[in-house]
Tab-separated table of C-alpha atoms and ligand atoms in Angstrom:
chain	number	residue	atom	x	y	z
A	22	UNK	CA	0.000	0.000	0.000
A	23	UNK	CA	1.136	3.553	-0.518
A	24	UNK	CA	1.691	6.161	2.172
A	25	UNK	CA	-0.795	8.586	3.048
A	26	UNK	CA	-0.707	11.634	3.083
A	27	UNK	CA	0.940	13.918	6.383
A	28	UNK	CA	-1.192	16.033	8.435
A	29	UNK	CA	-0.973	18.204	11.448
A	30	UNK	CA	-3.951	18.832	14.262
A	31	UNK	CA	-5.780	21.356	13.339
A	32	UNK	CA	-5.359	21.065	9.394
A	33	UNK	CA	-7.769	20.396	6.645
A	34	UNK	CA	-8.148	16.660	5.627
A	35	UNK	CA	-9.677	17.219	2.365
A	36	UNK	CA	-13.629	17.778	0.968
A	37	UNK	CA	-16.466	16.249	1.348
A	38	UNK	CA	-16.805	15.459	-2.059
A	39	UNK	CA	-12.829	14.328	-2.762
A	40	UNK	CA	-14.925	11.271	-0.592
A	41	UNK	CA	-16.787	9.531	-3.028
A	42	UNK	CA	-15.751	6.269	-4.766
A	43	UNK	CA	-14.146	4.642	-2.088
A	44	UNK	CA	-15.685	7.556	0.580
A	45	UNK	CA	-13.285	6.774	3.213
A	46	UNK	CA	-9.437	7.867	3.151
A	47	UNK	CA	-6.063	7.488	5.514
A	48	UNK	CA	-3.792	10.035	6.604
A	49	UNK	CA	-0.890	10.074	8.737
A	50	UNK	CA	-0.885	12.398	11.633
A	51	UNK	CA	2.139	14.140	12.813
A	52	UNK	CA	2.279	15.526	16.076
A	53	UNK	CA	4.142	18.339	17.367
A	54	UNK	CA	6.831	15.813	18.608
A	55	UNK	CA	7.203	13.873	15.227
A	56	UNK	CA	4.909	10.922	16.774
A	57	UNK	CA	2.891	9.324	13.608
A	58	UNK	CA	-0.289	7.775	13.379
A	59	UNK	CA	-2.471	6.638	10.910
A	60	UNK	CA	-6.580	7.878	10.646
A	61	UNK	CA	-8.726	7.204	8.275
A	62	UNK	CA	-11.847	9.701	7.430
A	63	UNK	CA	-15.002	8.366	6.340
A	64	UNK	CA	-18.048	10.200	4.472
A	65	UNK	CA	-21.869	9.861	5.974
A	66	UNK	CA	-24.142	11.765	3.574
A	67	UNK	CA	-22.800	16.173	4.457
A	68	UNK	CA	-20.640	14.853	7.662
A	69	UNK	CA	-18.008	12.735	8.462
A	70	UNK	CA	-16.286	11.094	11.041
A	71	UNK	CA	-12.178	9.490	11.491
A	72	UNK	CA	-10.904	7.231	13.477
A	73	UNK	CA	-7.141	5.522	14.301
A	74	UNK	CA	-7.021	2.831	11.462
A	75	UNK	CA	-6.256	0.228	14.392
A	76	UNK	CA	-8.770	-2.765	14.950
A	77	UNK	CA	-9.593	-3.313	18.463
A	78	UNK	CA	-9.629	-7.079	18.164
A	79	UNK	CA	-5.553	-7.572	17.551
A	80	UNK	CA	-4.558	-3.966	16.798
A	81	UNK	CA	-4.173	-4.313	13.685
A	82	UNK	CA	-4.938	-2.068	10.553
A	83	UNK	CA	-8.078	-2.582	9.024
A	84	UNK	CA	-7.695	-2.282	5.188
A	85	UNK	CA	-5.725	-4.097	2.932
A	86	UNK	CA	-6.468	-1.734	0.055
A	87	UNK	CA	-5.407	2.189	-0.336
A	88	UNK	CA	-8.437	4.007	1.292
A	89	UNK	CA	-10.424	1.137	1.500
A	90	UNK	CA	-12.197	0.837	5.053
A	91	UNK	CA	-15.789	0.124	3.848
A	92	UNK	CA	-17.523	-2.798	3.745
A	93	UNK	CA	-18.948	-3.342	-0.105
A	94	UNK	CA	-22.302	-2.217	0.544
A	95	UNK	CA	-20.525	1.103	2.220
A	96	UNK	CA	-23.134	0.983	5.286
A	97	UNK	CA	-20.076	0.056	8.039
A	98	UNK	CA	-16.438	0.394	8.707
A	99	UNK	CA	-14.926	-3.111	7.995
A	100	UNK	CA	-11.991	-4.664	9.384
A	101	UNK	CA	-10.702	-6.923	7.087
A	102	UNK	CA	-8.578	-9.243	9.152
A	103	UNK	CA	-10.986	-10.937	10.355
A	104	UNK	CA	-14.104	-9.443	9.335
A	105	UNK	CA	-15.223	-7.280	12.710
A	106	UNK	CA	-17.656	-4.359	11.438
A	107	UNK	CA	-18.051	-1.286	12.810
A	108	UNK	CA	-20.556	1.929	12.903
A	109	UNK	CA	-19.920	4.532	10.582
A	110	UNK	CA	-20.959	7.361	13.159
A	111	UNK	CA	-19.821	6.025	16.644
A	112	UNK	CA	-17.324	3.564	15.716
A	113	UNK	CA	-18.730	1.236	17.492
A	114	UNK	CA	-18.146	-2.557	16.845
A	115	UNK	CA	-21.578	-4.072	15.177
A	116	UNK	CA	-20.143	-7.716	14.393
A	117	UNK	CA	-16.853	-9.435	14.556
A	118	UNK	CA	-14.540	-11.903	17.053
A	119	UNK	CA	-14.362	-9.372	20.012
A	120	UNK	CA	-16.642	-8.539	22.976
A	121	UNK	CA	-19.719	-5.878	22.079
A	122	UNK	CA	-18.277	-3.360	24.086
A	123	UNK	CA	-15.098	-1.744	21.840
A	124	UNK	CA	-14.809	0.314	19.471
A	125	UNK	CA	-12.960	2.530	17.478
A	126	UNK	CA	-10.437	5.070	18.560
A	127	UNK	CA	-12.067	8.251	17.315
A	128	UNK	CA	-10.346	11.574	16.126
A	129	UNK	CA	-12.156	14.663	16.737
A	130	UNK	CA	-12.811	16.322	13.019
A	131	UNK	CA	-15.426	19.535	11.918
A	132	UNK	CA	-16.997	19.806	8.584
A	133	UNK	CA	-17.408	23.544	7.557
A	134	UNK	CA	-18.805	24.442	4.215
A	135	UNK	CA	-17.934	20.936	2.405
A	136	UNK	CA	-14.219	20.851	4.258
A	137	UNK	CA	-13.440	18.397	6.845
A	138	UNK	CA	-10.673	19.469	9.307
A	139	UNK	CA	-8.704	18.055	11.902
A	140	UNK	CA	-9.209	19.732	15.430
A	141	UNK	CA	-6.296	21.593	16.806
A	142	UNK	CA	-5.373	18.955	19.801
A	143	UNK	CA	-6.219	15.711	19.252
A	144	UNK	CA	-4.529	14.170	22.165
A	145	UNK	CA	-3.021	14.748	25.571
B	7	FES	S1	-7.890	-7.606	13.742
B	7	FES	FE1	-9.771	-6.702	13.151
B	7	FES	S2	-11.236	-8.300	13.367
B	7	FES	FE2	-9.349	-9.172	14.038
């Protein structure tokens, strides 16, 4: 897989509509202290949320494919290790090999005026 693109709290991710076909897409945030992580965002109808693209079941990444994090019908978050889904909104996991009560790791995003940005701390 390729590597995403960098991005700093605070900055702009992209648009809503640069999140169509797939409508999710990874980034790697920088912090101030050169720590890296990698987020994906994902596209529900004018909003959208991002998470840490790290399952909860074995903490692994979730796609195998560039920007893919859908499942095919695009109505969850897939991870496809072993096939755990996940809410869209929440991040919450729906179905999958781990206990009801995990989820996602979110990262706090706005949309304003079609542009989805990163807030300004998103940790600690
Ligand atoms: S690592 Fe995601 S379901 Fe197992």
């Amino acid at each position: 897989m390729s590597t995403p693109p960098v991005v700093r709290p605070g900055e702009a991710l992209c648009r809503l509509e640069d999140l169509s076909d797939p409508p999710s897409k990874a980034f790697m945030l920088q912090f101030d202290d050169g720590e890296e992580i990698e987020i994906f965002v994902v596209r529900d109808g004018e909003t959208a949320f991002a998470y840490v693209n790290q399952c909860p079941h074995q903490l692994l990444p979730l796609n195998w494919k560039d920007d893919v994090f859908l499942t095919l019908d695009k109505t969850r978050i897939l991870c496809v290790m072993h096939g755990a889904t996940f809410r869209i909104n929440t991040g919450e996991v729906l179905s999958g090999p781990m206990p009801g009560d995990c989820a996602l790791m979110k990262v706090p995003v706005t949309v304003s005026n079609g542009e989805i940005r990163l807030a300004p701390r998103n940790r600690d």
